[in-house]
PDB file of C-alpha atoms in Angstrom:
ATOM      1  CA  MET J   1     138.424 -36.530 171.737  1.00 48.00           C
ATOM      2  CA  ALA J   2     139.739 -39.996 172.432  1.00 47.00           C
ATOM      3  CA  ALA J   3     141.449 -39.987 169.053  1.00 47.00           C
ATOM      4  CA  GLU J   4     143.107 -36.665 169.843  1.00 52.00           C
ATOM      5  CA  ASN J   5     144.308 -37.896 173.204  1.00 55.00           C
ATOM      6  CA  GLY J   6     145.855 -40.874 171.514  1.00 62.00           C
ATOM      7  CA  ALA J   7     147.390 -38.915 168.642  1.00 71.00           C
ATOM      8  CA  HIS J   8     150.896 -39.211 170.115  1.00 75.00           C
ATOM      9  CA  GLU J   9     150.435 -42.712 171.394  1.00 78.00           C
ATOM     10  CA  GLY J  10     153.428 -44.848 170.613  1.00 82.00           C
ATOM     11  CA  ILE J  11     155.740 -41.934 169.720  1.00 88.00           C
ATOM     12  CA  GLU J  12     156.318 -40.522 173.191  1.00 89.00           C
ATOM     13  CA  ILE J  13     160.004 -41.450 173.146  1.00 88.00           C
ATOM     14  CA  PRO J  14     160.878 -39.720 169.823  1.00 89.00           C
ATOM     15  CA  LEU J  15     158.831 -36.691 170.883  1.00 90.00           C
ATOM     16  CA  GLN J  16     160.863 -36.450 174.075  1.00 91.00           C
ATOM     17  CA  GLU J  17     164.034 -36.801 171.993  1.00 91.00           C
ATOM     18  CA  LEU J  18     162.856 -33.897 169.789  1.00 91.00           C
ATOM     19  CA  SER J  19     162.190 -31.822 172.893  1.00 91.00           C
ATOM     20  CA  ASP J  20     165.671 -32.566 174.227  1.00 93.00           C
ATOM     21  CA  ILE J  21     167.229 -31.570 170.890  1.00 93.00           C
ATOM     22  CA  ASN J  22     165.251 -28.300 170.860  1.00 93.00           C
ATOM     23  CA  ILE J  23     166.591 -27.502 174.313  1.00 93.00           C
ATOM     24  CA  GLU J  24     170.144 -27.982 173.010  1.00 95.00           C
ATOM     25  CA  ILE J  25     169.382 -25.811 169.959  1.00 92.00           C
ATOM     26  CA  ASN J  26     168.054 -23.040 172.208  1.00 91.00           C
ATOM     27  CA  VAL J  27     171.278 -23.110 174.200  1.00 92.00           C
ATOM     28  CA  ILE J  28     173.198 -22.424 170.965  1.00 94.00           C
ATOM     29  CA  VAL J  29     170.736 -19.670 169.982  1.00 90.00           C
ATOM     30  CA  ASP J  30     171.288 -18.016 173.374  1.00 89.00           C
ATOM     31  CA  GLN J  31     175.042 -18.213 172.798  1.00 90.00           C
ATOM     32  CA  LEU J  32     174.561 -16.582 169.385  1.00 91.00           C
ATOM     33  CA  VAL J  33     172.582 -13.717 170.922  1.00 87.00           C
ATOM     34  CA  ASP J  34     175.285 -13.187 173.548  1.00 88.00           C
ATOM     35  CA  GLU J  35     178.136 -13.295 171.010  1.00 91.00           C
ATOM     36  CA  GLU J  36     176.365 -10.944 168.581  1.00 90.00           C
ATOM     37  CA  ALA J  37     175.760  -8.474 171.396  1.00 87.00           C
ATOM     38  CA  ALA J  38     179.371  -8.728 172.553  1.00 89.00           C
ATOM     39  CA  LEU J  39     180.646  -8.231 168.996  1.00 92.00           C
ATOM     40  CA  HIS J  40     178.426  -5.198 168.504  1.00 90.00           C
ATOM     41  CA  ALA J  41     179.635  -3.699 171.779  1.00 91.00           C
ATOM     42  CA  LYS J  42     183.271  -4.420 170.833  1.00 92.00           C
ATOM     43  CA  TYR J  43     182.964  -2.439 167.615  1.00 92.00           C
ATOM     44  CA  GLU J  44     181.105   0.379 169.351  1.00 92.00           C
ATOM     45  CA  LEU J  45     184.130   0.644 171.647  1.00 91.00           C
ATOM     46  CA  LYS J  46     186.399   0.802 168.576  1.00 93.00           C
ATOM     47  CA  LYS J  47     184.422   3.839 167.411  1.00 92.00           C
ATOM     48  CA  ALA J  48     185.174   5.736 170.637  1.00 91.00           C
ATOM     49  CA  ALA J  49     187.898   7.884 169.041  1.00 92.00           C
ATOM     50  CA  LEU J  50     185.575   8.822 166.180  1.00 94.00           C
ATOM     51  CA  TYR J  51     182.782   9.700 168.598  1.00 91.00           C
ATOM     52  CA  LYS J  52     185.259  11.937 170.417  1.00 91.00           C
ATOM     53  CA  LYS J  53     186.178  13.579 167.108  1.00 94.00           C
ATOM     54  CA  ARG J  54     182.477  13.997 166.353  1.00 91.00           C
ATOM     55  CA  GLU J  55     182.025  15.937 169.600  1.00 90.00           C
ATOM     56  CA  GLY J  56     184.214  18.695 168.178  1.00 92.00           C
ATOM     57  CA  VAL J  57     181.957  18.973 165.146  1.00 93.00           C
ATOM     58  CA  ILE J  58     178.769  18.830 167.215  1.00 88.00           C
ATOM     59  CA  ALA J  59     180.070  21.698 169.356  1.00 86.00           C
ATOM     60  CA  LYS J  60     179.885  23.907 166.246  1.00 90.00           C
ATOM     61  CA  ILE J  61     176.194  23.151 165.713  1.00 87.00           C
ATOM     62  CA  PRO J  62     173.865  25.191 167.967  1.00 81.00           C
ATOM     63  CA  LYS J  63     171.371  23.127 169.956  1.00 77.00           C
ATOM     64  CA  PHE J  64     172.386  19.892 168.247  1.00 83.00           C
ATOM     65  CA  TRP J  65     171.204  17.668 171.082  1.00 78.00           C
ATOM     66  CA  LEU J  66     168.086  19.784 171.585  1.00 69.00           C
ATOM     67  CA  THR J  67     166.934  18.628 168.169  1.00 56.00           C
ATOM     68  CA  CYS J  68     167.595  15.032 169.181  1.00 54.00           C
ATOM     69  CA  ALA J  69     166.530  15.196 172.791  1.00 52.00           C
ATOM     70  CA  ILE J  70     165.600  17.786 175.435  1.00 76.00           C
ATOM     71  CA  ALA J  71     166.231  21.387 176.416  1.00 80.00           C
ATOM     72  CA  TYR J  72     169.417  22.298 178.340  1.00 88.00           C
ATOM     73  CA  LEU J  73     171.058  19.091 177.159  1.00 90.00           C
ATOM     74  CA  GLN J  74     174.626  19.784 176.054  1.00 90.00           C
ATOM     75  CA  ARG J  75     176.062  16.347 175.446  1.00 92.00           C
ATOM     76  CA  ILE J  76     175.283  12.637 175.520  1.00 94.00           C
ATOM     77  CA  ALA J  77     178.070  10.146 176.185  1.00 95.00           C
ATOM     78  CA  ILE J  78     178.156   6.365 176.266  1.00 96.00           C
ATOM     79  CA  ASP J  79     181.025   5.215 178.482  1.00 95.00           C
ATOM     80  CA  ARG J  80     181.627   1.543 177.732  1.00 95.00           C
ATOM     81  CA  SER J  81     183.632  -0.791 179.908  1.00 93.00           C
ATOM     82  CA  THR J  82     186.939  -1.642 178.240  1.00 90.00           C
ATOM     83  CA  GLU J  83     186.874  -5.058 179.911  1.00 91.00           C
ATOM     84  CA  ASN J  84     183.355  -5.912 178.759  1.00 91.00           C
ATOM     85  CA  PRO J  85     182.013  -3.240 176.364  1.00 92.00           C
ATOM     86  CA  ILE J  86     178.499  -4.645 176.511  1.00 92.00           C
ATOM     87  CA  ASN J  87     178.299  -2.834 179.879  1.00 95.00           C
ATOM     88  CA  TYR J  88     178.073   0.955 179.798  1.00 96.00           C
ATOM     89  CA  ARG J  89     177.115   4.207 181.472  1.00 96.00           C
ATOM     90  CA  ILE J  90     174.763   6.658 179.779  1.00 97.00           C
ATOM     91  CA  VAL J  91     175.702  10.246 180.623  1.00 97.00           C
ATOM     92  CA  PHE J  92     173.490  13.252 179.873  1.00 95.00           C
ATOM     93  CA  GLU J  93     175.385  16.516 180.423  1.00 94.00           C
ATOM     94  CA  PHE J  94     173.284  19.635 181.004  1.00 93.00           C
ATOM     95  CA  SER J  95     173.901  23.350 181.142  1.00 91.00           C
ATOM     96  CA  GLU J  96     172.742  25.306 184.182  1.00 91.00           C
ATOM     97  CA  ASN J  97     168.968  25.080 184.400  1.00 90.00           C
ATOM     98  CA  PRO J  98     166.118  25.912 186.786  1.00 90.00           C
ATOM     99  CA  TYR J  99     165.338  22.281 187.598  1.00 91.00           C
ATOM    100  CA  PHE J 100     168.338  20.428 189.063  1.00 94.00           C
ATOM    101  CA  THR J 101     171.874  21.149 190.193  1.00 96.00           C
ATOM    102  CA  ASN J 102     173.593  18.135 188.583  1.00 96.00           C
ATOM    103  CA  ASN J 103     175.960  18.853 185.725  1.00 95.00           C
ATOM    104  CA  ALA J 104     175.290  15.350 184.446  1.00 96.00           C
ATOM    105  CA  LEU J 105     172.605  12.708 184.879  1.00 96.00           C
ATOM    106  CA  VAL J 106     173.981   9.174 184.837  1.00 97.00           C
ATOM    107  CA  LYS J 107     172.542   5.676 184.597  1.00 97.00           C
ATOM    108  CA  GLU J 108     174.691   2.527 184.524  1.00 97.00           C
ATOM    109  CA  PHE J 109     173.938  -0.887 183.026  1.00 96.00           C
ATOM    110  CA  ASP J 110     175.675  -4.224 183.512  1.00 95.00           C
ATOM    111  CA  PHE J 111     174.468  -6.891 181.072  1.00 92.00           C
ATOM    112  CA  THR J 112     176.999  -9.559 182.076  1.00 89.00           C
ATOM    113  CA  LYS J 113     174.097 -11.836 182.942  1.00 85.00           C
ATOM    114  CA  ARG J 114     171.769 -11.659 179.950  1.00 73.00           C
ATOM    115  CA  ASP J 115     168.526 -12.106 181.872  1.00 77.00           C
ATOM    116  CA  GLU J 116     169.569 -10.150 184.961  1.00 84.00           C
ATOM    117  CA  ALA J 117     170.626  -6.653 183.985  1.00 88.00           C
ATOM    118  CA  LYS J 118     172.166  -4.732 186.871  1.00 93.00           C
ATOM    119  CA  VAL J 119     171.191  -1.074 186.962  1.00 95.00           C
ATOM    120  CA  VAL J 120     172.723   1.751 188.975  1.00 96.00           C
ATOM    121  CA  ASN J 121     170.753   5.001 189.150  1.00 96.00           C
ATOM    122  CA  HIS J 122     172.498   8.221 190.135  1.00 96.00           C
ATOM    123  CA  LYS J 123     170.394  10.617 192.167  1.00 95.00           C
ATOM    124  CA  ILE J 124     168.999  13.774 190.588  1.00 95.00           C
ATOM    125  CA  ASP J 125     169.405  16.765 192.907  1.00 96.00           C
ATOM    126  CA  TRP J 126     166.215  18.695 192.223  1.00 95.00           C
ATOM    127  CA  LYS J 127     165.903  22.343 193.105  1.00 94.00           C
ATOM    128  CA  GLU J 128     163.136  23.172 195.554  1.00 94.00           C
ATOM    129  CA  GLY J 129     159.713  22.771 193.987  1.00 91.00           C
ATOM    130  CA  LYS J 130     161.164  21.744 190.608  1.00 90.00           C
ATOM    131  CA  ASP J 131     161.049  17.943 190.805  1.00 91.00           C
ATOM    132  CA  LEU J 132     159.675  16.892 187.421  1.00 87.00           C
ATOM    133  CA  THR J 133     159.155  13.331 188.651  1.00 86.00           C
ATOM    134  CA  ALA J 134     156.916  14.379 191.545  1.00 80.00           C
ATOM    135  CA  PRO J 135     153.615  13.415 189.835  1.00 73.00           C
ATOM    136  CA  ALA J 136     154.872   9.859 189.304  1.00 66.00           C
ATOM    137  CA  LYS J 137     156.125   9.673 192.886  1.00 63.00           C
ATOM    138  CA  LYS J 138     152.680  10.683 194.134  1.00 54.00           C
ATOM    139  CA  GLU J 139     151.404   7.491 192.523  1.00 56.00           C
ATOM    140  CA  GLN J 140     153.843   5.646 194.809  1.00 49.00           C
ATOM    141  CA  CYS J 141     155.638   3.880 191.993  1.00 50.00           C
ATOM    142  CA  ASP J 142     158.066   1.200 193.091  1.00 50.00           C
ATOM    143  CA  GLU J 143     161.539   2.372 192.061  1.00 50.00           C
ATOM    144  CA  ASP J 144     162.744  -1.259 192.011  1.00 50.00           C
ATOM    145  CA  SER J 145     160.363  -2.149 189.196  1.00 51.00           C
ATOM    146  CA  ASP J 146     159.485  -0.953 185.699  1.00 51.00           C
ATOM    147  CA  ALA J 147     156.593   1.110 187.050  1.00 52.00           C
ATOM    148  CA  PHE J 148     158.023   4.393 185.756  1.00 50.00           C
ATOM    149  CA  SER J 149     158.479   2.935 182.261  1.00 50.00           C
ATOM    150  CA  GLU J 150     154.925   1.636 182.255  1.00 55.00           C
ATOM    151  CA  ASN J 151     153.464   4.993 183.310  1.00 58.00           C
ATOM    152  CA  GLU J 152     152.760   6.832 180.039  1.00 57.00           C
ATOM    153  CA  ASP J 153     152.246  10.120 181.875  1.00 60.00           C
ATOM    154  CA  ALA J 154     155.587   9.982 183.669  1.00 69.00           C
ATOM    155  CA  SER J 155     158.323  12.486 182.864  1.00 82.00           C
ATOM    156  CA  PHE J 156     161.335  11.258 180.904  1.00 87.00           C
ATOM    157  CA  PHE J 157     163.390  12.018 184.009  1.00 90.00           C
ATOM    158  CA  CYS J 158     161.588   9.214 185.856  1.00 91.00           C
ATOM    159  CA  TRP J 159     163.777   6.881 183.799  1.00 93.00           C
ATOM    160  CA  PHE J 160     166.692   7.850 186.032  1.00 93.00           C
ATOM    161  CA  ASN J 161     164.789   6.320 188.963  1.00 89.00           C
ATOM    162  CA  ASP J 162     163.517   3.311 187.041  1.00 87.00           C
ATOM    163  CA  GLY J 163     164.708   0.012 188.471  1.00 87.00           C
ATOM    164  CA  ASN J 164     165.342  -1.266 184.955  1.00 89.00           C
ATOM    165  CA  GLY J 165     164.836   0.870 181.845  1.00 91.00           C
ATOM    166  CA  SER J 166     167.122  -1.319 179.746  1.00 91.00           C
ATOM    167  CA  GLU J 167     164.972  -1.101 176.589  1.00 91.00           C
ATOM    168  CA  LEU J 168     165.280   2.676 176.422  1.00 93.00           C
ATOM    169  CA  ALA J 169     168.966   2.366 177.329  1.00 94.00           C
ATOM    170  CA  ASP J 170     169.458   0.066 174.342  1.00 93.00           C
ATOM    171  CA  LEU J 171     167.781   2.581 172.037  1.00 93.00           C
ATOM    172  CA  ILE J 172     169.933   5.419 173.342  1.00 94.00           C
ATOM    173  CA  ALA J 173     173.261   3.557 173.404  1.00 94.00           C
ATOM    174  CA  ASN J 174     172.845   1.530 170.224  1.00 92.00           C
ATOM    175  CA  ASP J 175     170.705   3.789 168.059  1.00 92.00           C
ATOM    176  CA  LEU J 176     170.437   7.448 169.079  1.00 91.00           C
ATOM    177  CA  PHE J 177     174.082   7.881 170.039  1.00 93.00           C
ATOM    178  CA  PRO J 178     175.717   6.094 167.079  1.00 93.00           C
ATOM    179  CA  ASN J 179     173.253   7.643 164.596  1.00 90.00           C
ATOM    180  CA  ALA J 180     172.984  11.130 166.142  1.00 90.00           C
ATOM    181  CA  GLY J 181     174.168  12.852 162.974  1.00 89.00           C
ATOM    182  CA  MET J 182     171.547  11.089 160.873  1.00 88.00           C
ATOM    183  CA  TYR J 183     168.812  11.909 163.369  1.00 86.00           C
ATOM    184  CA  PHE J 184     169.849  15.563 163.303  1.00 86.00           C
ATOM    185  CA  THR J 185     169.739  15.758 159.501  1.00 82.00           C
ATOM    186  CA  GLY J 186     166.677  13.547 159.247  1.00 80.00           C
ATOM    187  CA  THR J 187     168.442  10.835 157.266  1.00 71.00           C
ATOM    188  CA  GLU J 188     168.137   7.993 159.782  1.00 59.00           C
ATOM    189  CA  ASN J 189     167.464   4.811 157.810  1.00 56.00           C
ATOM    190  CA  SER J 190     163.895   3.608 157.988  1.00 47.00           C
ATOM    191  CA  ASP J 191     161.645   1.362 155.924  1.00 48.00           C
ATOM    192  CA  ASP J 192     158.871   3.907 156.380  1.00 48.00           C
ATOM    193  CA  GLU J 193     159.672   7.459 155.310  1.00 47.00           C
ATOM    194  CA  ASP J 194     156.775   8.731 157.401  1.00 47.00           C
ATOM    195  CA  ASP J 195     158.201   7.320 160.620  1.00 47.00           C
ATOM    196  CA  THR J 196     158.875   9.958 163.258  1.00 40.00           C
ATOM    197  CA  PRO J 197     162.247   9.497 164.987  1.00 41.00           C
ATOM    198  CA  VAL J 198     161.772   7.926 168.392  1.00 43.00           C
ATOM    199  CA  PHE J 199     164.085  10.481 169.961  1.00 43.00           C
ATOM    200  CA  ASP J 200     162.314  13.669 168.929  1.00 40.00           C
ATOM    201  CA  PHE J 201     161.690  14.325 172.622  1.00 39.00           C
ATOM    202  CA  ALA J 202     161.491  18.105 172.312  1.00 38.00           C
ATOM    203  CA  ASN J 203     162.033  20.874 169.813  1.00 36.00           C
ATOM    204  CA  SER J 204     161.463  23.979 171.894  1.00 34.00           C
ATOM    205  CA  ASP J 205     164.056  26.107 173.656  1.00 38.00           C
ATOM    206  CA  ASN J 206     161.468  27.469 176.084  1.00 37.00           C
ATOM    207  CA  GLU J 207     162.571  26.458 179.544  1.00 38.00           C
ATOM    208  CA  ASP J 208     158.941  25.640 180.402  1.00 43.00           C
ATOM    209  CA  ASP J 209     159.187  22.916 177.767  1.00 43.00           C
ATOM    210  CA  VAL J 210     162.210  21.222 179.302  1.00 44.00           C
ATOM    211  CA  ASN J 211     160.291  17.979 179.204  1.00 42.00           C
ATOM    212  CA  GLY J 212     158.979  18.552 175.702  1.00 40.00           C
ATOM    213  CA  ASP J 213     157.562  15.374 174.330  1.00 39.00           C
ATOM    214  CA  ALA J 214     159.786  13.507 176.798  1.00 38.00           C
ATOM    215  CA  ASP J 215     156.920  13.636 179.278  1.00 41.00           C
ATOM    216  CA  ASN J 216     155.418  10.853 177.242  1.00 41.00           C
ATOM    217  CA  ALA J 217     157.978   8.135 177.943  1.00 37.00           C
ATOM    218  CA  GLU J 218     158.592   5.557 175.212  1.00 41.00           C
ATOM    219  CA  SER J 219     155.953   2.847 175.418  1.00 41.00           C
ATOM    220  CA  GLU J 220     156.866  -0.790 174.951  1.00 41.00           C
ATOM    221  CA  ASP J 221     155.307  -0.740 171.475  1.00 43.00           C
ATOM    222  CA  ASP J 222     157.491   2.223 170.467  1.00 44.00           C
ATOM    223  CA  ALA J 223     160.562   0.401 171.701  1.00 39.00           C
ATOM    224  CA  GLU J 224     159.714  -2.650 169.632  1.00 41.00           C
ATOM    225  CA  ASP J 225     159.109  -0.598 166.473  1.00 41.00           C
ATOM    226  CA  ALA J 226     162.150   1.642 166.900  1.00 39.00           C
ATOM    227  CA  PRO J 227     165.142   1.203 164.560  1.00 37.00           C
ATOM    228  CA  ALA J 228     167.474   0.132 167.356  1.00 38.00           C
ATOM    229  CA  SER J 229     170.398  -2.061 166.461  1.00 37.00           C
ATOM    230  CA  LYS J 230     169.109  -5.546 165.802  1.00 36.00           C
ATOM    231  CA  ARG J 231     172.482  -6.867 166.813  1.00 35.00           C
ATOM    232  CA  ALA J 232     172.298  -5.432 170.309  1.00 38.00           C
ATOM    233  CA  LYS J 233     171.347  -7.839 173.047  1.00 38.00           C
ATOM    234  CA  ARG J 234     168.005  -7.178 174.671  1.00 38.00           C
ATOM    235  CA  ALA J 235     168.072  -7.385 178.419  1.00 37.00           C
TER     236      ALA J 235
END
């Protein structure tokens, strides 16, 4: 034990110098992560006109988003800030349904500070007795934390109350939305042909199945294994 304790004896100064250099290297790595994320967001913004053109094609395909997501969903949009496209709003547009009165459900993300994502949740106006997040609320989840995300039994709609939810946001904005056509046709690139697309939330048009598989919110392991853009910055 004495030998181990003295293993670094006499080299404390160079070890400290190595530590200082590693700190400087990590600063550059953090800059790389930020610049890669900003570059990715910049080119996503450049694709905006093509995404708009794609909407016209999607409109000709019945229940396109139902295959990718959940019942009553008509359209998904990613509205990126033109000043800083790494920040965006995720918009889910729905047809009239028996659950809520909103035409669109919206969640906003500001990733200006890499380790302090700012999230703005827009209220869901549930119809009487139709609140799909009620079971999670009964557990008194803290809406300022990731409690909804960590609750595997929570409805997908709890995400709109989640105080963070940035991992799922990244998957939606940087994977599902850009690759929607490939998800629909089943040609999304994957190293494992047996992988099930992360976004196969539901495949039933029965209004009782509005949650579909969305009731089982994406776990942290799913998020890590999902084919989300590796260039996108993780909040």
